[in-house]
mmCIF file as Biopython writes it, N, C-alpha, C and O atoms, coordinates in Angstrom:
data_model
#
loop_
_atom_site.group_PDB
_atom_site.id
_atom_site.type_symbol
_atom_site.label_atom_id
_atom_site.label_alt_id
_atom_site.label_comp_id
_atom_site.label_asym_id
_atom_site.label_entity_id
_atom_site.label_seq_id
_atom_site.pdbx_PDB_ins_code
_atom_site.Cartn_x
_atom_site.Cartn_y
_atom_site.Cartn_z
_atom_site.occupancy
_atom_site.B_iso_or_equiv
_atom_site.auth_seq_id
_atom_site.auth_asym_id
_atom_site.pdbx_PDB_model_num
ATOM 1   N N  . ARG A ? 1  ? 114.300 115.894 60.605 1.0 0.0 1  A 1 
ATOM 2   C CA . ARG A ? 1  ? 115.572 116.571 60.798 1.0 0.0 1  A 1 
ATOM 3   C C  . ARG A ? 1  ? 116.728 115.668 60.436 1.0 0.0 1  A 1 
ATOM 4   O O  . ARG A ? 1  ? 117.730 116.144 59.904 1.0 0.0 1  A 1 
ATOM 5   N N  . ILE A ? 2  ? 116.622 114.388 60.707 1.0 0.0 2  A 1 
ATOM 6   C CA . ILE A ? 2  ? 117.708 113.464 60.376 1.0 0.0 2  A 1 
ATOM 7   C C  . ILE A ? 2  ? 117.867 113.348 58.866 1.0 0.0 2  A 1 
ATOM 8   O O  . ILE A ? 2  ? 118.984 113.251 58.356 1.0 0.0 2  A 1 
ATOM 9   N N  . GLU A ? 3  ? 116.749 113.357 58.160 1.0 0.0 3  A 1 
ATOM 10  C CA . GLU A ? 3  ? 116.795 113.218 56.702 1.0 0.0 3  A 1 
ATOM 11  C C  . GLU A ? 3  ? 117.644 114.321 56.067 1.0 0.0 3  A 1 
ATOM 12  O O  . GLU A ? 3  ? 118.337 114.069 55.081 1.0 0.0 3  A 1 
ATOM 13  N N  . GLU A ? 4  ? 117.603 115.522 56.609 1.0 0.0 4  A 1 
ATOM 14  C CA . GLU A ? 4  ? 118.372 116.640 56.057 1.0 0.0 4  A 1 
ATOM 15  C C  . GLU A ? 4  ? 119.757 116.772 56.686 1.0 0.0 4  A 1 
ATOM 16  O O  . GLU A ? 4  ? 120.533 117.633 56.271 1.0 0.0 4  A 1 
ATOM 17  N N  . SER A ? 5  ? 120.081 115.955 57.659 1.0 0.0 5  A 1 
ATOM 18  C CA . SER A ? 5  ? 121.361 116.052 58.361 1.0 0.0 5  A 1 
ATOM 19  C C  . SER A ? 5  ? 122.471 115.357 57.574 1.0 0.0 5  A 1 
ATOM 20  O O  . SER A ? 5  ? 122.191 114.626 56.624 1.0 0.0 5  A 1 
ATOM 21  N N  . PRO A ? 6  ? 123.727 115.579 57.962 1.0 0.0 6  A 1 
ATOM 22  C CA . PRO A ? 6  ? 124.847 114.902 57.297 1.0 0.0 6  A 1 
ATOM 23  C C  . PRO A ? 6  ? 124.994 113.428 57.699 1.0 0.0 6  A 1 
ATOM 24  O O  . PRO A ? 6  ? 125.882 112.739 57.196 1.0 0.0 6  A 1 
ATOM 25  N N  . ILE A ? 7  ? 124.143 112.946 58.591 1.0 0.0 7  A 1 
ATOM 26  C CA . ILE A ? 7  ? 124.188 111.536 58.987 1.0 0.0 7  A 1 
ATOM 27  C C  . ILE A ? 7  ? 123.923 110.677 57.762 1.0 0.0 7  A 1 
ATOM 28  O O  . ILE A ? 7  ? 122.949 110.892 57.041 1.0 0.0 7  A 1 
ATOM 29  N N  . GLU A ? 8  ? 124.798 109.701 57.529 1.0 0.0 8  A 1 
ATOM 30  C CA . GLU A ? 8  ? 124.638 108.829 56.372 1.0 0.0 8  A 1 
ATOM 31  C C  . GLU A ? 8  ? 123.678 107.683 56.635 1.0 0.0 8  A 1 
ATOM 32  O O  . GLU A ? 8  ? 122.926 107.286 55.744 1.0 0.0 8  A 1 
ATOM 33  N N  . LYS A ? 9  ? 123.695 107.142 57.860 1.0 0.0 9  A 1 
ATOM 34  C CA . LYS A ? 9  ? 122.854 105.995 58.176 1.0 0.0 9  A 1 
ATOM 35  C C  . LYS A ? 9  ? 122.487 106.026 59.652 1.0 0.0 9  A 1 
ATOM 36  O O  . LYS A ? 9  ? 123.320 106.326 60.508 1.0 0.0 9  A 1 
ATOM 37  N N  . LEU A ? 10 ? 121.233 105.713 59.934 1.0 0.0 10 A 1 
ATOM 38  C CA . LEU A ? 10 ? 120.747 105.605 61.300 1.0 0.0 10 A 1 
ATOM 39  C C  . LEU A ? 10 ? 120.322 104.161 61.509 1.0 0.0 10 A 1 
ATOM 40  O O  . LEU A ? 10 ? 119.373 103.690 60.883 1.0 0.0 10 A 1 
ATOM 41  N N  . VAL A ? 11 ? 121.020 103.465 62.384 1.0 0.0 11 A 1 
ATOM 42  C CA . VAL A ? 11 ? 120.737 102.054 62.635 1.0 0.0 11 A 1 
ATOM 43  C C  . VAL A ? 11 ? 119.823 101.955 63.853 1.0 0.0 11 A 1 
ATOM 44  O O  . VAL A ? 11 ? 120.124 102.484 64.923 1.0 0.0 11 A 1 
ATOM 45  N N  . VAL A ? 12 ? 118.699 101.263 63.662 1.0 0.0 12 A 1 
ATOM 46  C CA . VAL A ? 12 ? 117.720 101.065 64.727 1.0 0.0 12 A 1 
ATOM 47  C C  . VAL A ? 12 ? 117.432 99.574  64.849 1.0 0.0 12 A 1 
ATOM 48  O O  . VAL A ? 12 ? 117.765 98.794  63.956 1.0 0.0 12 A 1 
ATOM 49  N N  . THR A ? 13 ? 116.812 99.185  65.954 1.0 0.0 13 A 1 
ATOM 50  C CA . THR A ? 13 ? 116.410 97.784  66.111 1.0 0.0 13 A 1 
ATOM 51  C C  . THR A ? 13 ? 114.897 97.672  65.961 1.0 0.0 13 A 1 
ATOM 52  O O  . THR A ? 13 ? 114.171 98.667  65.985 1.0 0.0 13 A 1 
ATOM 53  N N  . ASN A ? 14 ? 114.452 96.445  65.807 1.0 0.0 14 A 1 
ATOM 54  C CA . ASN A ? 14 ? 113.016 96.200  65.681 1.0 0.0 14 A 1 
ATOM 55  C C  . ASN A ? 14 ? 112.384 95.853  67.027 1.0 0.0 14 A 1 
ATOM 56  O O  . ASN A ? 14 ? 111.344 95.196  67.074 1.0 0.0 14 A 1 
ATOM 57  N N  . SER A ? 15 ? 113.005 96.289  68.113 1.0 0.0 15 A 1 
ATOM 58  C CA . SER A ? 15 ? 112.472 95.987  69.444 1.0 0.0 15 A 1 
ATOM 59  C C  . SER A ? 15 ? 111.189 96.761  69.734 1.0 0.0 15 A 1 
ATOM 60  O O  . SER A ? 15 ? 110.391 96.347  70.575 1.0 0.0 15 A 1 
ATOM 61  N N  . ILE A ? 16 ? 110.990 97.866  69.053 1.0 0.0 16 A 1 
ATOM 62  C CA . ILE A ? 16 ? 109.761 98.652  69.158 1.0 0.0 16 A 1 
ATOM 63  C C  . ILE A ? 16 ? 109.283 98.928  67.739 1.0 0.0 16 A 1 
ATOM 64  O O  . ILE A ? 16 ? 110.070 99.319  66.878 1.0 0.0 16 A 1 
ATOM 65  N N  . ALA A ? 17 ? 108.005 98.725  67.501 1.0 0.0 17 A 1 
ATOM 66  C CA . ALA A ? 17 ? 107.454 98.961  66.162 1.0 0.0 17 A 1 
ATOM 67  C C  . ALA A ? 17 ? 107.591 100.436 65.791 1.0 0.0 17 A 1 
ATOM 68  O O  . ALA A ? 17 ? 107.305 101.324 66.594 1.0 0.0 17 A 1 
ATOM 69  N N  . LEU A ? 18 ? 108.031 100.674 64.567 1.0 0.0 18 A 1 
ATOM 70  C CA . LEU A ? 18 ? 108.183 102.034 64.062 1.0 0.0 18 A 1 
ATOM 71  C C  . LEU A ? 18 ? 107.098 102.282 63.022 1.0 0.0 18 A 1 
ATOM 72  O O  . LEU A ? 18 ? 107.046 101.587 62.007 1.0 0.0 18 A 1 
ATOM 73  N N  . PRO A ? 19 ? 106.234 103.259 63.260 1.0 0.0 19 A 1 
ATOM 74  C CA . PRO A ? 19 ? 105.186 103.536 62.280 1.0 0.0 19 A 1 
ATOM 75  C C  . PRO A ? 19 ? 105.790 103.886 60.917 1.0 0.0 19 A 1 
ATOM 76  O O  . PRO A ? 19 ? 106.838 104.527 60.838 1.0 0.0 19 A 1 
ATOM 77  N N  . GLU A ? 20 ? 105.125 103.463 59.863 1.0 0.0 20 A 1 
ATOM 78  C CA . GLU A ? 20 ? 105.645 103.697 58.510 1.0 0.0 20 A 1 
ATOM 79  C C  . GLU A ? 20 ? 105.872 105.169 58.224 1.0 0.0 20 A 1 
ATOM 80  O O  . GLU A ? 20 ? 106.803 105.516 57.498 1.0 0.0 20 A 1 
ATOM 81  N N  . ASP A ? 21 ? 105.046 106.036 58.775 1.0 0.0 21 A 1 
ATOM 82  C CA . ASP A ? 21 ? 105.202 107.468 58.499 1.0 0.0 21 A 1 
ATOM 83  C C  . ASP A ? 21 ? 106.436 108.063 59.178 1.0 0.0 21 A 1 
ATOM 84  O O  . ASP A ? 21 ? 106.815 109.195 58.879 1.0 0.0 21 A 1 
ATOM 85  N N  . LYS A ? 22 ? 107.064 107.319 60.084 1.0 0.0 22 A 1 
ATOM 86  C CA . LYS A ? 22 ? 108.289 107.777 60.755 1.0 0.0 22 A 1 
ATOM 87  C C  . LYS A ? 22 ? 109.550 107.237 60.081 1.0 0.0 22 A 1 
ATOM 88  O O  . LYS A ? 22 ? 110.657 107.669 60.405 1.0 0.0 22 A 1 
ATOM 89  N N  . TRP A ? 23 ? 109.392 106.306 59.155 1.0 0.0 23 A 1 
ATOM 90  C CA . TRP A ? 23 ? 110.529 105.674 58.487 1.0 0.0 23 A 1 
ATOM 91  C C  . TRP A ? 23 ? 111.169 106.652 57.513 1.0 0.0 23 A 1 
ATOM 92  O O  . TRP A ? 23 ? 110.471 107.373 56.800 1.0 0.0 23 A 1 
ATOM 93  N N  . ILE A ? 24 ? 112.519 106.675 57.485 1.0 0.0 24 A 1 
ATOM 94  C CA . ILE A ? 24 ? 113.241 107.500 56.512 1.0 0.0 24 A 1 
ATOM 95  C C  . ILE A ? 24 ? 114.247 106.619 55.785 1.0 0.0 24 A 1 
ATOM 96  O O  . ILE A ? 24 ? 114.627 105.555 56.274 1.0 0.0 24 A 1 
ATOM 97  N N  . ASP A ? 25 ? 114.673 107.077 54.610 1.0 0.0 25 A 1 
ATOM 98  C CA . ASP A ? 25 ? 115.572 106.282 53.771 1.0 0.0 25 A 1 
ATOM 99  C C  . ASP A ? 25 ? 116.924 106.009 54.417 1.0 0.0 25 A 1 
ATOM 100 O O  . ASP A ? 25 ? 117.574 105.020 54.077 1.0 0.0 25 A 1 
ATOM 101 N N  . LYS A ? 26 ? 117.355 106.845 55.325 1.0 0.0 26 A 1 
ATOM 102 C CA . LYS A ? 26 ? 118.661 106.675 55.966 1.0 0.0 26 A 1 
ATOM 103 C C  . LYS A ? 26 ? 118.657 105.597 57.048 1.0 0.0 26 A 1 
ATOM 104 O O  . LYS A ? 26 ? 119.706 105.291 57.614 1.0 0.0 26 A 1 
ATOM 105 N N  . MET A ? 27 ? 117.507 105.024 57.339 1.0 0.0 27 A 1 
ATOM 106 C CA . MET A ? 27 ? 117.412 104.034 58.413 1.0 0.0 27 A 1 
ATOM 107 C C  . MET A ? 27 ? 117.733 102.633 57.924 1.0 0.0 27 A 1 
ATOM 108 O O  . MET A ? 27 ? 117.391 102.235 56.811 1.0 0.0 27 A 1 
ATOM 109 N N  . GLU A ? 28 ? 118.406 101.902 58.806 1.0 0.0 28 A 1 
ATOM 110 C CA . GLU A ? 28 ? 118.622 100.468 58.613 1.0 0.0 28 A 1 
ATOM 111 C C  . GLU A ? 28 ? 118.128 99.797  59.885 1.0 0.0 28 A 1 
ATOM 112 O O  . GLU A ? 28 ? 118.541 100.161 60.986 1.0 0.0 28 A 1 
ATOM 113 N N  . GLN A ? 29 ? 117.251 98.826  59.735 1.0 0.0 29 A 1 
ATOM 114 C CA . GLN A ? 29 ? 116.670 98.155  60.895 1.0 0.0 29 A 1 
ATOM 115 C C  . GLN A ? 29 ? 117.311 96.790  61.094 1.0 0.0 29 A 1 
ATOM 116 O O  . GLN A ? 29 ? 117.363 95.975  60.172 1.0 0.0 29 A 1 
ATOM 117 N N  . LEU A ? 30 ? 117.799 96.549  62.309 1.0 0.0 30 A 1 
ATOM 118 C CA . LEU A ? 30 ? 118.390 95.265  62.662 1.0 0.0 30 A 1 
ATOM 119 C C  . LEU A ? 30 ? 117.430 94.492  63.555 1.0 0.0 30 A 1 
ATOM 120 O O  . LEU A ? 30 ? 116.733 95.072  64.387 1.0 0.0 30 A 1 
ATOM 121 N N  . SER A ? 31 ? 117.403 93.187  63.374 1.0 0.0 31 A 1 
ATOM 122 C CA . SER A ? 31 ? 116.546 92.328  64.179 1.0 0.0 31 A 1 
ATOM 123 C C  . SER A ? 31 ? 117.232 91.985  65.495 1.0 0.0 31 A 1 
ATOM 124 O O  . SER A ? 31 ? 118.426 91.684  65.525 1.0 0.0 31 A 1 
ATOM 125 N N  . VAL A ? 32 ? 116.473 92.032  66.573 1.0 0.0 32 A 1 
ATOM 126 C CA . VAL A ? 32 ? 116.989 91.624  67.877 1.0 0.0 32 A 1 
ATOM 127 C C  . VAL A ? 32 ? 116.668 90.160  68.165 1.0 0.0 32 A 1 
ATOM 128 O O  . VAL A ? 32 ? 117.053 89.642  69.213 1.0 0.0 32 A 1 
ATOM 129 N N  . ALA A ? 33 ? 115.974 89.488  67.258 1.0 0.0 33 A 1 
ATOM 130 C CA . ALA A ? 33 ? 115.542 88.102  67.475 1.0 0.0 33 A 1 
ATOM 131 C C  . ALA A ? 33 ? 116.697 87.148  67.791 1.0 0.0 33 A 1 
ATOM 132 O O  . ALA A ? 33 ? 116.586 86.377  68.744 1.0 0.0 33 A 1 
ATOM 133 N N  . PRO A ? 34 ? 117.803 87.164  67.032 1.0 0.0 34 A 1 
ATOM 134 C CA . PRO A ? 34 ? 118.890 86.235  67.359 1.0 0.0 34 A 1 
ATOM 135 C C  . PRO A ? 34 ? 119.455 86.455  68.767 1.0 0.0 34 A 1 
ATOM 136 O O  . PRO A ? 34 ? 119.739 85.492  69.479 1.0 0.0 34 A 1 
ATOM 137 N N  . LEU A ? 35 ? 119.615 87.695  69.158 1.0 0.0 35 A 1 
ATOM 138 C CA . LEU A ? 35 ? 120.142 88.005  70.490 1.0 0.0 35 A 1 
ATOM 139 C C  . LEU A ? 35 ? 119.169 87.568  71.582 1.0 0.0 35 A 1 
ATOM 140 O O  . LEU A ? 35 ? 119.578 86.955  72.569 1.0 0.0 35 A 1 
ATOM 141 N N  . LEU A ? 36 ? 117.902 87.875  71.413 1.0 0.0 36 A 1 
ATOM 142 C CA . LEU A ? 36 ? 116.912 87.465  72.411 1.0 0.0 36 A 1 
ATOM 143 C C  . LEU A ? 36 ? 116.788 85.952  72.480 1.0 0.0 36 A 1 
ATOM 144 O O  . LEU A ? 36 ? 116.655 85.385  73.565 1.0 0.0 36 A 1 
ATOM 145 N N  . GLY A ? 37 ? 116.832 85.305  71.337 1.0 0.0 37 A 1 
ATOM 146 C CA . GLY A ? 37 ? 116.758 83.842  71.314 1.0 0.0 37 A 1 
ATOM 147 C C  . GLY A ? 37 ? 117.910 83.205  72.064 1.0 0.0 37 A 1 
ATOM 148 O O  . GLY A ? 37 ? 117.713 82.286  72.859 1.0 0.0 37 A 1 
ATOM 149 N N  . GLU A ? 38 ? 119.116 83.696  71.809 1.0 0.0 38 A 1 
ATOM 150 C CA . GLU A ? 38 ? 120.291 83.152  72.500 1.0 0.0 38 A 1 
ATOM 151 C C  . GLU A ? 38 ? 120.219 83.435  73.997 1.0 0.0 38 A 1 
ATOM 152 O O  . GLU A ? 38 ? 120.602 82.589  74.805 1.0 0.0 38 A 1 
ATOM 153 N N  . ALA A ? 39 ? 119.735 84.609  74.372 1.0 0.0 39 A 1 
ATOM 154 C CA . ALA A ? 39 ? 119.596 84.929  75.797 1.0 0.0 39 A 1 
ATOM 155 C C  . ALA A ? 39 ? 118.606 83.981  76.471 1.0 0.0 39 A 1 
ATOM 156 O O  . ALA A ? 39 ? 118.850 83.526  77.588 1.0 0.0 39 A 1 
ATOM 157 N N  . ILE A ? 40 ? 117.507 83.684  75.813 1.0 0.0 40 A 1 
ATOM 158 C CA . ILE A ? 40 ? 116.512 82.759  76.371 1.0 0.0 40 A 1 
ATOM 159 C C  . ILE A ? 40 ? 117.110 81.370  76.556 1.0 0.0 40 A 1 
ATOM 160 O O  . ILE A ? 40 ? 116.909 80.733  77.590 1.0 0.0 40 A 1 
ATOM 161 N N  . VAL A ? 41 ? 117.845 80.904  75.553 1.0 0.0 41 A 1 
ATOM 162 C CA . VAL A ? 41 ? 118.487 79.586  75.647 1.0 0.0 41 A 1 
ATOM 163 C C  . VAL A ? 41 ? 119.444 79.552  76.832 1.0 0.0 41 A 1 
ATOM 164 O O  . VAL A ? 41 ? 119.446 78.596  77.607 1.0 0.0 41 A 1 
ATOM 165 N N  . ARG A ? 42 ? 120.259 80.600  76.971 1.0 0.0 42 A 1 
ATOM 166 C CA . ARG A ? 42 ? 121.241 80.623  78.061 1.0 0.0 42 A 1 
ATOM 167 C C  . ARG A ? 42 ? 120.580 80.685  79.433 1.0 0.0 42 A 1 
ATOM 168 O O  . ARG A ? 42 ? 121.048 80.047  80.377 1.0 0.0 42 A 1 
ATOM 169 N N  . VAL A ? 43 ? 119.517 81.432  79.549 1.0 0.0 43 A 1 
ATOM 170 C CA . VAL A ? 43 ? 118.806 81.499  80.830 1.0 0.0 43 A 1 
ATOM 171 C C  . VAL A ? 43 ? 118.214 80.140  81.166 1.0 0.0 43 A 1 
ATOM 172 O O  . VAL A ? 43 ? 118.299 79.689  82.308 1.0 0.0 43 A 1 
ATOM 173 N N  . ARG A ? 44 ? 117.622 79.492  80.187 1.0 0.0 44 A 1 
ATOM 174 C CA . ARG A ? 44 ? 117.040 78.153  80.426 1.0 0.0 44 A 1 
ATOM 175 C C  . ARG A ? 44 ? 118.104 77.141  80.819 1.0 0.0 44 A 1 
ATOM 176 O O  . ARG A ? 44 ? 117.846 76.229  81.604 1.0 0.0 44 A 1 
ATOM 177 N N  . GLU A ? 45 ? 119.316 77.310  80.262 1.0 0.0 45 A 1 
ATOM 178 C CA . GLU A ? 45 ? 120.411 76.387  80.565 1.0 0.0 45 A 1 
ATOM 179 C C  . GLU A ? 45 ? 121.220 76.838  81.773 1.0 0.0 45 A 1 
ATOM 180 O O  . GLU A ? 45 ? 122.242 76.233  82.098 1.0 0.0 45 A 1 
ATOM 181 N N  . ASN A ? 46 ? 120.767 77.904  82.443 1.0 0.0 46 A 1 
ATOM 182 C CA . ASN A ? 46 ? 121.460 78.450  83.601 1.0 0.0 46 A 1 
ATOM 183 C C  . ASN A ? 46 ? 122.885 78.879  83.256 1.0 0.0 46 A 1 
ATOM 184 O O  . ASN A ? 46 ? 123.801 78.728  84.064 1.0 0.0 46 A 1 
ATOM 185 N N  . ALA A ? 47 ? 123.060 79.409  82.060 1.0 0.0 47 A 1 
ATOM 186 C CA . ALA A ? 47 ? 124.370 79.875  81.593 1.0 0.0 47 A 1 
ATOM 187 C C  . ALA A ? 47 ? 124.404 81.404  81.624 1.0 0.0 47 A 1 
ATOM 188 O O  . ALA A ? 47 ? 123.370 82.058  81.767 1.0 0.0 47 A 1 
ATOM 189 N N  . SER A ? 48 ? 125.592 81.954  81.488 1.0 0.0 48 A 1 
ATOM 190 C CA . SER A ? 48 ? 125.779 83.403  81.535 1.0 0.0 48 A 1 
ATOM 191 C C  . SER A ? 48 ? 125.251 84.069  80.265 1.0 0.0 48 A 1 
ATOM 192 O O  . SER A ? 48 ? 125.426 83.559  79.159 1.0 0.0 48 A 1 
ATOM 193 N N  . VAL A ? 49 ? 124.603 85.215  80.448 1.0 0.0 49 A 1 
ATOM 194 C CA . VAL A ? 49 ? 124.180 86.021  79.303 1.0 0.0 49 A 1 
ATOM 195 C C  . VAL A ? 49 ? 125.042 87.275  79.153 1.0 0.0 49 A 1 
ATOM 196 O O  . VAL A ? 49 ? 124.922 87.991  78.159 1.0 0.0 49 A 1 
ATOM 197 N N  . SER A ? 50 ? 125.898 87.541  80.121 1.0 0.0 50 A 1 
ATOM 198 C CA . SER A ? 50 ? 126.684 88.777  80.095 1.0 0.0 50 A 1 
ATOM 199 C C  . SER A ? 50 ? 127.589 88.867  78.877 1.0 0.0 50 A 1 
ATOM 200 O O  . SER A ? 50 ? 127.818 89.963  78.365 1.0 0.0 50 A 1 
ATOM 201 N N  . SER A ? 51 ? 128.107 87.746  78.404 1.0 0.0 51 A 1 
ATOM 202 C CA . SER A ? 51 ? 129.002 87.790  77.243 1.0 0.0 51 A 1 
ATOM 203 C C  . SER A ? 51 ? 128.275 88.204  75.968 1.0 0.0 51 A 1 
ATOM 204 O O  . SER A ? 51 ? 128.918 88.607  74.999 1.0 0.0 51 A 1 
ATOM 205 N N  . LEU A ? 52 ? 126.972 88.112  75.951 1.0 0.0 52 A 1 
ATOM 206 C CA . LEU A ? 52 ? 126.204 88.545  74.780 1.0 0.0 52 A 1 
ATOM 207 C C  . LEU A ? 52 ? 126.261 90.057  74.599 1.0 0.0 52 A 1 
ATOM 208 O O  . LEU A ? 52 ? 126.032 90.560  73.499 1.0 0.0 52 A 1 
ATOM 209 N N  . PHE A ? 53 ? 126.561 90.772  75.658 1.0 0.0 53 A 1 
ATOM 210 C CA . PHE A ? 53 ? 126.493 92.227  75.628 1.0 0.0 53 A 1 
ATOM 211 C C  . PHE A ? 53 ? 127.861 92.896  75.717 1.0 0.0 53 A 1 
ATOM 212 O O  . PHE A ? 53 ? 127.954 94.084  76.027 1.0 0.0 53 A 1 
ATOM 213 N N  . GLU A ? 54 ? 128.909 92.146  75.448 1.0 0.0 54 A 1 
ATOM 214 C CA . GLU A ? 54 ? 130.264 92.727  75.480 1.0 0.0 54 A 1 
ATOM 215 C C  . GLU A ? 54 ? 130.653 93.219  74.112 1.0 0.0 54 A 1 
ATOM 216 O O  . GLU A ? 54 ? 131.754 93.740  73.933 1.0 0.0 54 A 1 
#
């Protein structure tokens, strides 16, 4: 349904694997690795992670 819709781009993350048969040309996948990595570093350093989500 999205493929035929007026939506130009659907941005998703790679936090959950998407089967190839569900992939459409309008999708753009962003990696969550940098955000998760920074959150892990901040937790280990006992620093705030809230600013990552503003």
